[in-house]
mmCIF file of C-alpha atoms in Angstrom:
data_model
loop_
_atom_site.group_PDB
_atom_site.id
_atom_site.type_symbol
_atom_site.label_atom_id
_atom_site.label_comp_id
_atom_site.label_asym_id
_atom_site.label_seq_id
_atom_site.Cartn_x
_atom_site.Cartn_y
_atom_site.Cartn_z
ATOM 1 C CA UNK B 1 67.109 235.731 174.462
ATOM 2 C CA UNK B 2 64.872 234.515 171.623
ATOM 3 C CA UNK B 3 66.064 231.820 169.192
ATOM 4 C CA UNK B 4 66.069 234.331 166.247
ATOM 5 C CA UNK B 5 68.023 236.935 168.165
ATOM 6 C CA UNK B 6 70.590 234.300 169.207
ATOM 7 C CA UNK B 7 70.932 233.201 165.571
ATOM 8 C CA UNK B 8 71.526 236.825 164.523
ATOM 9 C CA UNK B 9 74.251 237.264 167.202
ATOM 10 C CA UNK B 10 75.970 233.997 166.210
ATOM 11 C CA UNK B 11 75.890 234.978 162.574
ATOM 12 C CA UNK B 12 77.403 238.307 163.396
ATOM 13 C CA UNK B 13 80.296 236.724 165.263
ATOM 14 C CA UNK B 14 80.722 234.196 162.447
ATOM 15 C CA UNK B 15 80.988 236.972 159.832
ATOM 16 C CA UNK B 16 83.527 238.880 161.866
ATOM 17 C CA UNK B 17 85.619 235.644 162.361
ATOM 18 C CA UNK B 18 85.534 234.849 158.622
ATOM 19 C CA UNK B 19 86.625 238.385 157.746
ATOM 20 C CA UNK B 20 89.421 238.375 160.328
ATOM 21 C CA UNK B 21 90.676 235.002 158.941
ATOM 22 C CA UNK B 22 90.666 236.381 155.406
ATOM 23 C CA UNK B 23 92.758 239.372 156.560
ATOM 24 C CA UNK B 24 95.239 236.962 158.373
ATOM 25 C CA UNK B 25 95.476 234.707 155.318
ATOM 26 C CA UNK B 26 95.963 237.572 152.923
ATOM 27 C CA UNK B 27 98.803 239.089 155.082
ATOM 28 C CA UNK B 28 100.418 235.764 155.553
ATOM 29 C CA UNK B 29 100.420 235.083 151.846
ATOM 30 C CA UNK B 30 102.134 238.425 151.318
ATOM 31 C CA UNK B 31 104.897 237.577 153.841
ATOM 32 C CA UNK B 32 105.447 233.965 152.631
ATOM 33 C CA UNK B 33 105.096 234.290 148.884
ATOM 34 C CA UNK B 34 106.503 231.148 147.220
ATOM 35 C CA UNK B 35 106.873 229.335 150.551
ATOM 36 C CA UNK B 36 106.029 225.632 150.730
ATOM 37 C CA UNK B 37 103.340 224.115 152.859
ATOM 38 C CA UNK B 38 105.771 223.009 155.549
ATOM 39 C CA UNK B 39 106.836 226.611 156.171
ATOM 40 C CA UNK B 40 103.284 227.627 156.460
ATOM 41 C CA UNK B 41 102.689 224.997 159.228
ATOM 42 C CA UNK B 42 105.476 226.756 161.195
ATOM 43 C CA UNK B 43 103.723 230.098 161.067
ATOM 44 C CA UNK B 44 101.610 231.047 164.037
ATOM 45 C CA UNK B 45 99.593 233.363 161.805
ATOM 46 C CA UNK B 46 98.551 230.355 159.740
ATOM 47 C CA UNK B 47 97.212 228.412 162.637
ATOM 48 C CA UNK B 48 95.480 231.604 163.904
ATOM 49 C CA UNK B 49 93.651 231.885 160.526
ATOM 50 C CA UNK B 50 92.701 228.186 160.630
ATOM 51 C CA UNK B 51 91.288 228.639 164.172
ATOM 52 C CA UNK B 52 89.356 231.693 163.020
ATOM 53 C CA UNK B 53 87.905 229.914 159.954
ATOM 54 C CA UNK B 54 86.985 226.863 162.105
ATOM 55 C CA UNK B 55 85.336 229.016 164.768
ATOM 56 C CA UNK B 56 83.415 230.909 162.103
ATOM 57 C CA UNK B 57 82.119 227.705 160.569
ATOM 58 C CA UNK B 58 81.074 226.379 163.954
ATOM 59 C CA UNK B 59 79.234 229.609 164.735
ATOM 60 C CA UNK B 60 77.462 229.442 161.403
ATOM 61 C CA UNK B 61 76.392 225.878 162.096
ATOM 62 C CA UNK B 62 75.121 226.874 165.562
ATOM 63 C CA UNK B 63 73.200 229.819 163.974
ATOM 64 C CA UNK B 64 71.525 227.342 161.659
ATOM 65 C CA UNK B 65 70.278 225.467 164.705
ATOM 66 C CA UNK B 66 68.464 228.519 166.062
ATOM 67 C CA UNK B 67 67.315 230.434 162.951
ATOM 68 C CA UNK B 68 65.607 229.796 159.709
ATOM 69 C CA UNK B 69 67.572 229.715 156.419
ATOM 70 C CA UNK B 70 65.741 232.786 155.141
ATOM 71 C CA UNK B 71 67.277 234.658 158.149
ATOM 72 C CA UNK B 72 70.673 233.105 158.491
ATOM 73 C CA UNK B 73 71.987 232.920 154.903
ATOM 74 C CA UNK B 74 71.431 236.601 153.862
ATOM 75 C CA UNK B 75 73.498 237.523 156.978
ATOM 76 C CA UNK B 76 76.486 236.058 155.229
ATOM 77 C CA UNK B 77 76.822 239.439 153.585
ATOM 78 C CA UNK B 78 78.020 240.732 156.882
ATOM 79 C CA UNK B 79 81.374 239.174 156.126
ATOM 80 C CA UNK B 80 81.841 241.711 153.392
ATOM 81 C CA UNK B 81 80.744 244.481 155.764
ATOM 82 C CA UNK B 82 83.204 243.326 158.440
ATOM 83 C CA UNK B 83 86.044 243.042 155.955
ATOM 84 C CA UNK B 84 85.815 246.675 155.012
ATOM 85 C CA UNK B 85 87.189 248.200 158.297
ATOM 86 C CA UNK B 86 89.480 245.244 158.923
ATOM 87 C CA UNK B 87 90.985 245.528 155.425
ATOM 88 C CA UNK B 88 91.287 249.336 155.656
ATOM 89 C CA UNK B 89 93.000 248.939 159.036
ATOM 90 C CA UNK B 90 95.412 246.317 157.669
ATOM 91 C CA UNK B 91 96.355 248.537 154.679
ATOM 92 C CA UNK B 92 96.782 251.615 156.747
ATOM 93 C CA UNK B 93 94.016 253.647 154.944
ATOM 94 C CA UNK B 94 90.702 255.133 155.604
ATOM 95 C CA UNK B 95 87.464 253.563 154.548
ATOM 96 C CA UNK B 96 86.253 255.137 151.222
ATOM 97 C CA UNK B 97 82.926 256.903 150.703
ATOM 98 C CA UNK B 98 81.786 254.121 148.259
ATOM 99 C CA UNK B 99 82.555 251.522 150.822
ATOM 100 C CA UNK B 100 80.575 253.417 153.471
ATOM 101 C CA UNK B 101 77.664 253.609 151.039
ATOM 102 C CA UNK B 102 77.882 249.848 150.257
ATOM 103 C CA UNK B 103 78.039 249.115 154.035
ATOM 104 C CA UNK B 104 75.003 251.270 154.734
ATOM 105 C CA UNK B 105 72.914 249.783 151.844
ATOM 106 C CA UNK B 106 73.756 246.259 152.986
ATOM 107 C CA UNK B 107 72.968 246.885 156.713
ATOM 108 C CA UNK B 108 69.693 248.640 155.962
ATOM 109 C CA UNK B 109 68.623 245.868 153.514
ATOM 110 C CA UNK B 110 69.540 243.168 156.029
ATOM 111 C CA UNK B 111 67.647 244.992 158.773
ATOM 112 C CA UNK B 112 64.486 244.909 156.608
ATOM 113 C CA UNK B 113 64.967 241.222 156.021
ATOM 114 C CA UNK B 114 65.336 240.598 159.731
ATOM 115 C CA UNK B 115 61.832 241.945 160.291
ATOM 116 C CA UNK B 116 60.164 239.567 157.908
ATOM 117 C CA UNK B 117 62.382 236.510 157.976
ATOM 118 C CA UNK B 118 62.699 236.155 161.745
ATOM 119 C CA UNK B 119 60.891 233.009 162.892
ATOM 120 C CA UNK B 120 60.970 230.286 165.566
ATOM 121 C CA UNK B 121 63.780 227.838 166.137
ATOM 122 C CA UNK B 122 63.721 225.423 163.173
ATOM 123 C CA UNK B 123 62.330 221.998 163.975
ATOM 124 C CA UNK B 124 61.667 220.581 160.518
ATOM 125 C CA UNK B 125 64.298 218.631 158.486
ATOM 126 C CA UNK B 126 64.542 217.253 154.977
ATOM 127 C CA UNK B 127 63.624 213.660 154.756
ATOM 128 C CA UNK B 128 66.254 211.435 153.049
ATOM 129 C CA UNK B 129 64.284 211.319 149.726
ATOM 130 C CA UNK B 130 63.960 215.126 149.820
ATOM 131 C CA UNK B 131 67.632 215.559 150.564
ATOM 132 C CA UNK B 132 68.567 213.239 147.647
ATOM 133 C CA UNK B 133 66.163 215.047 145.354
ATOM 134 C CA UNK B 134 67.707 218.493 146.309
ATOM 135 C CA UNK B 135 71.217 217.080 145.891
ATOM 136 C CA UNK B 136 70.303 215.628 142.460
ATOM 137 C CA UNK B 137 68.677 218.786 141.189
ATOM 138 C CA UNK B 138 71.541 220.955 142.533
ATOM 139 C CA UNK B 139 74.122 218.689 140.846
ATOM 140 C CA UNK B 140 72.317 218.971 137.595
ATOM 141 C CA UNK B 141 72.119 222.735 137.842
ATOM 142 C CA UNK B 142 75.785 223.012 138.792
ATOM 143 C CA UNK B 143 76.627 220.835 135.808
ATOM 144 C CA UNK B 144 74.752 223.100 133.396
ATOM 145 C CA UNK B 145 76.492 226.155 134.809
ATOM 146 C CA UNK B 146 79.999 224.723 135.141
ATOM 147 C CA UNK B 147 80.314 222.627 131.979
ATOM 148 C CA UNK B 148 82.037 224.571 129.108
ATOM 149 C CA UNK B 149 79.610 225.994 126.589
ATOM 150 C CA UNK B 150 80.074 225.244 122.857
ATOM 151 C CA UNK B 151 80.168 228.984 122.146
ATOM 152 C CA UNK B 152 81.681 230.520 125.308
ATOM 153 C CA UNK B 153 82.427 233.862 123.610
ATOM 154 C CA UNK B 154 79.120 234.356 121.807
ATOM 155 C CA UNK B 155 77.221 237.527 122.449
ATOM 156 C CA UNK B 156 74.459 235.751 124.406
ATOM 157 C CA UNK B 157 76.798 233.605 126.568
ATOM 158 C CA UNK B 158 77.391 234.555 130.251
ATOM 159 C CA UNK B 159 80.917 235.236 131.373
ATOM 160 C CA UNK B 160 82.377 231.919 132.571
ATOM 161 C CA UNK B 161 83.456 233.511 135.904
ATOM 162 C CA UNK B 162 79.825 234.542 136.630
ATOM 163 C CA UNK B 163 78.509 231.045 135.711
ATOM 164 C CA UNK B 164 81.057 229.374 138.046
ATOM 165 C CA UNK B 165 80.226 232.031 140.770
ATOM 166 C CA UNK B 166 76.516 231.237 140.506
ATOM 167 C CA UNK B 167 77.305 227.544 140.746
ATOM 168 C CA UNK B 168 79.528 228.161 143.751
ATOM 169 C CA UNK B 169 76.782 230.255 145.498
ATOM 170 C CA UNK B 170 74.141 227.603 144.892
ATOM 171 C CA UNK B 171 76.389 224.739 146.059
ATOM 172 C CA UNK B 172 77.267 226.689 149.285
ATOM 173 C CA UNK B 173 73.566 227.640 149.905
ATOM 174 C CA UNK B 174 72.442 224.017 149.453
ATOM 175 C CA UNK B 175 75.248 222.833 151.791
ATOM 176 C CA UNK B 176 73.916 225.190 154.506
ATOM 177 C CA UNK B 177 70.418 224.012 153.992
ATOM 178 C CA UNK B 178 71.540 220.346 154.368
ATOM 179 C CA UNK B 179 73.733 221.358 157.319
ATOM 180 C CA UNK B 180 70.572 222.614 159.082
ATOM 181 C CA UNK B 181 68.991 219.258 158.601
ATOM 182 C CA UNK B 182 71.992 217.521 160.075
ATOM 183 C CA UNK B 183 72.189 219.889 162.997
ATOM 184 C CA UNK B 184 68.452 219.726 163.893
ATOM 185 C CA UNK B 185 68.292 215.987 163.469
ATOM 186 C CA UNK B 186 71.584 215.393 165.387
ATOM 187 C CA UNK B 187 70.331 217.437 168.376
ATOM 188 C CA UNK B 188 66.880 215.824 168.461
ATOM 189 C CA UNK B 189 66.651 214.255 171.784
ATOM 190 C CA UNK B 190 63.830 211.947 170.754
ATOM 191 C CA UNK B 191 66.405 210.078 168.548
ATOM 192 C CA UNK B 192 69.217 208.840 170.898
ATOM 193 C CA UNK B 193 71.492 207.665 168.020
ATOM 194 C CA UNK B 194 71.771 209.574 164.693
ATOM 195 C CA UNK B 195 70.317 207.427 161.943
ATOM 196 C CA UNK B 196 71.461 206.705 158.393
ATOM 197 C CA UNK B 197 69.680 209.941 157.301
ATOM 198 C CA UNK B 198 72.107 212.132 159.222
ATOM 199 C CA UNK B 199 75.161 210.315 157.886
ATOM 200 C CA UNK B 200 74.095 210.477 154.236
ATOM 201 C CA UNK B 201 73.112 214.139 154.468
ATOM 202 C CA UNK B 202 76.399 214.927 156.264
ATOM 203 C CA UNK B 203 78.255 213.350 153.302
ATOM 204 C CA UNK B 204 76.247 215.495 150.890
ATOM 205 C CA UNK B 205 77.186 218.556 152.991
ATOM 206 C CA UNK B 206 80.852 217.763 152.633
ATOM 207 C CA UNK B 207 80.475 217.212 148.866
ATOM 208 C CA UNK B 208 78.632 220.472 148.187
ATOM 209 C CA UNK B 209 80.808 222.604 150.544
ATOM 210 C CA UNK B 210 83.963 221.272 148.821
ATOM 211 C CA UNK B 211 82.417 221.815 145.448
ATOM 212 C CA UNK B 212 81.395 225.352 146.333
ATOM 213 C CA UNK B 213 84.964 226.115 147.413
ATOM 214 C CA UNK B 214 86.524 224.826 144.233
ATOM 215 C CA UNK B 215 83.922 226.558 142.018
ATOM 216 C CA UNK B 216 84.613 229.789 143.746
ATOM 217 C CA UNK B 217 88.360 229.492 143.092
ATOM 218 C CA UNK B 218 87.609 228.935 139.425
ATOM 219 C CA UNK B 219 85.171 231.891 139.311
ATOM 220 C CA UNK B 220 87.797 234.315 140.709
ATOM 221 C CA UNK B 221 90.214 233.718 137.831
ATOM 222 C CA UNK B 222 88.097 236.066 135.676
ATOM 223 C CA UNK B 223 88.269 238.892 138.282
ATOM 224 C CA UNK B 224 86.956 239.211 141.818
ATOM 225 C CA UNK B 225 84.429 241.994 141.945
ATOM 226 C CA UNK B 226 81.437 240.667 140.007
ATOM 227 C CA UNK B 227 81.970 236.922 140.867
ATOM 228 C CA UNK B 228 82.197 237.818 144.514
ATOM 229 C CA UNK B 229 78.940 239.653 144.432
ATOM 230 C CA UNK B 230 77.181 236.746 142.504
ATOM 231 C CA UNK B 231 78.517 234.177 145.065
ATOM 232 C CA UNK B 232 77.255 236.221 147.901
ATOM 233 C CA UNK B 233 73.855 236.707 146.425
ATOM 234 C CA UNK B 234 73.262 233.196 144.959
ATOM 235 C CA UNK B 235 73.974 231.595 148.335
ATOM 236 C CA UNK B 236 70.990 232.961 150.272
ATOM 237 C CA UNK B 237 68.635 232.631 147.219
ATOM 238 C CA UNK B 238 69.352 228.933 146.960
ATOM 239 C CA UNK B 239 68.955 228.351 150.661
ATOM 240 C CA UNK B 240 65.762 230.372 150.799
ATOM 241 C CA UNK B 241 64.210 228.389 148.043
ATOM 242 C CA UNK B 242 64.737 225.163 150.077
ATOM 243 C CA UNK B 243 63.530 226.754 153.306
ATOM 244 C CA UNK B 244 60.410 228.228 151.836
ATOM 245 C CA UNK B 245 59.463 225.230 149.687
ATOM 246 C CA UNK B 246 60.502 222.256 151.731
ATOM 247 C CA UNK B 247 61.085 223.276 155.385
ATOM 248 C CA UNK B 248 57.879 225.126 156.123
ATOM 249 C CA UNK B 249 59.561 228.570 156.576
ATOM 250 C CA UNK B 250 57.548 231.596 155.748
ATOM 251 C CA UNK B 251 57.831 235.358 155.685
ATOM 252 C CA UNK B 252 55.966 237.420 158.198
ATOM 253 C CA UNK B 253 53.555 240.344 157.588
ATOM 254 C CA UNK B 254 51.651 239.149 154.608
ATOM 255 C CA UNK B 255 51.661 241.178 151.454
ATOM 256 C CA UNK B 256 53.312 244.104 153.295
ATOM 257 C CA UNK B 257 56.000 241.777 154.618
ATOM 258 C CA UNK B 258 56.604 240.468 151.106
ATOM 259 C CA UNK B 259 57.130 243.986 149.786
ATOM 260 C CA UNK B 260 59.463 244.789 152.631
ATOM 261 C CA UNK B 261 61.383 241.635 151.964
ATOM 262 C CA UNK B 262 61.778 242.528 148.286
ATOM 263 C CA UNK B 263 62.844 245.987 149.039
ATOM 264 C CA UNK B 264 65.328 244.788 151.688
ATOM 265 C CA UNK B 265 66.728 242.179 149.389
ATOM 266 C CA UNK B 266 67.135 244.710 146.614
ATOM 267 C CA UNK B 267 68.873 247.183 148.899
ATOM 268 C CA UNK B 268 71.157 244.595 150.453
ATOM 269 C CA UNK B 269 72.045 243.290 146.969
ATOM 270 C CA UNK B 270 72.908 246.779 145.801
ATOM 271 C CA UNK B 271 75.066 247.159 148.848
ATOM 272 C CA UNK B 272 76.913 243.922 148.168
ATOM 273 C CA UNK B 273 77.471 244.892 144.542
ATOM 274 C CA UNK B 274 78.735 248.343 145.641
ATOM 275 C CA UNK B 275 81.174 246.680 148.089
ATOM 276 C CA UNK B 276 82.282 244.272 145.476
ATOM 277 C CA UNK B 277 82.982 247.058 142.948
ATOM 278 C CA UNK B 278 84.726 249.548 145.265
ATOM 279 C CA UNK B 279 88.423 249.982 144.983
ATOM 280 C CA UNK B 280 90.920 252.102 147.021
ATOM 281 C CA UNK B 281 92.353 255.239 145.534
ATOM 282 C CA UNK B 282 96.103 254.640 144.770
ATOM 283 C CA UNK B 283 98.629 256.697 146.638
ATOM 284 C CA UNK B 284 100.362 259.503 144.861
ATOM 285 C CA UNK B 285 103.316 258.208 142.789
ATOM 286 C CA UNK B 286 101.844 254.691 142.598
ATOM 287 C CA UNK B 287 100.225 255.131 139.239
ATOM 288 C CA UNK B 288 103.114 253.867 137.255
ATOM 289 C CA UNK B 289 103.970 250.956 139.440
ATOM 290 C CA UNK B 290 103.020 247.434 138.332
ATOM 291 C CA UNK B 291 100.099 245.784 139.987
ATOM 292 C CA UNK B 292 100.849 243.389 142.891
ATOM 293 C CA UNK B 293 101.531 239.917 141.671
ATOM 294 C CA UNK B 294 102.428 241.131 138.140
ATOM 295 C CA UNK B 295 105.134 242.954 136.342
ATOM 296 C CA UNK B 296 105.486 245.746 133.801
ATOM 297 C CA UNK B 297 105.085 243.460 130.870
ATOM 298 C CA UNK B 298 102.166 241.428 132.320
ATOM 299 C CA UNK B 299 99.343 243.621 133.668
ATOM 300 C CA UNK B 300 97.031 242.186 136.270
ATOM 301 C CA UNK B 301 93.267 242.711 136.424
ATOM 302 C CA UNK B 302 92.346 245.768 138.571
ATOM 303 C CA UNK B 303 89.710 243.678 140.272
ATOM 304 C CA UNK B 304 92.167 240.993 141.159
ATOM 305 C CA UNK B 305 95.044 243.284 142.237
ATOM 306 C CA UNK B 306 93.322 246.264 143.980
ATOM 307 C CA UNK B 307 89.944 245.196 145.163
ATOM 308 C CA UNK B 308 89.830 246.117 148.904
ATOM 309 C CA UNK B 309 87.259 243.554 150.007
ATOM 310 C CA UNK B 310 87.662 240.792 147.444
ATOM 311 C CA UNK B 311 91.402 240.808 147.824
ATOM 312 C CA UNK B 312 90.949 239.844 151.511
ATOM 313 C CA UNK B 313 88.360 237.158 150.723
ATOM 314 C CA UNK B 314 90.145 235.736 147.714
ATOM 315 C CA UNK B 315 91.032 232.093 148.104
ATOM 316 C CA UNK B 316 94.167 232.556 146.014
ATOM 317 C CA UNK B 317 95.602 235.930 147.106
ATOM 318 C CA UNK B 318 98.337 237.460 145.026
ATOM 319 C CA UNK B 319 101.706 238.476 146.621
ATOM 320 C CA UNK B 320 101.651 242.073 147.766
ATOM 321 C CA UNK B 321 104.216 244.250 149.586
ATOM 322 C CA UNK B 322 104.417 243.997 153.339
ATOM 323 C CA UNK B 323 102.056 246.211 155.200
ATOM 324 C CA UNK B 324 101.905 247.599 158.738
ATOM 325 C CA UNK B 325 100.665 245.011 161.327
ATOM 326 C CA UNK B 326 97.075 245.086 162.418
ATOM 327 C CA UNK B 327 98.091 246.439 165.767
ATOM 328 C CA UNK B 328 100.082 249.425 164.388
ATOM 329 C CA UNK B 329 98.683 252.874 163.818
ATOM 330 C CA UNK B 330 97.464 253.739 160.329
#
């Protein structure tokens, strides 16, 4: 098996594990609304979701060892694709037509990217000055995006949620790029003991990964659909910029390959946006019911309450009624 194919397989398993963990966390939040942390520790489902998340992260790190950033990071959109059938199964409903379209667009676009972004196993790493420069530039960009604007509600100002989502995607993409440097350097057999470079870059990875998580939580306060799409798209763009400019990665196929890449990226992006906008059709008789997590006097955003994919991937899920278990028939 080639290194690129192995990276794709690892990314696929990582995406499924992330989506399954999101389903487990969302359902656990529904059953234990208002419960303290100690009670969560006693729940087997909580430990199961932690194991799934940890496994997904390790699989992603392993994929970064075998594939270029321009290949691995766009495959993160597979988490949305995997969440569609898992979420529909958990909710006891069928996958909607719009979700099928979003899934098809995303998969076809990613398939086009696989043709041009596939490359040899990465062997180049960021030097310590390069890593620090990337970290400094990224921190400055995140600061510009995340700091409150003097006129946040002016006509030309971007929605705060989208700014935070962009910052989150950039932070996560840079964290993955730095993770690849740590992974490749730490497994370099010519260096028996990891040097200071690996330690410093690993600390930067922890900082940007944590920052990306916190920024995404803030972004989702303004609704889940659009911020989720922005996070999913900004992540591979940030990583690809580093891979193409500093790590010697390149796209295959010359001008034709570049056109195919642009077309694939556009189609995959449209699929991600479609998945992020799709919402299930409410059952008959549910139209007058308050949204989950709200009440009759305090409406909840439709994005935040009903979104079939984003609700599963939200870091702060709202309480919802108990649903049939994953193993039961729909």
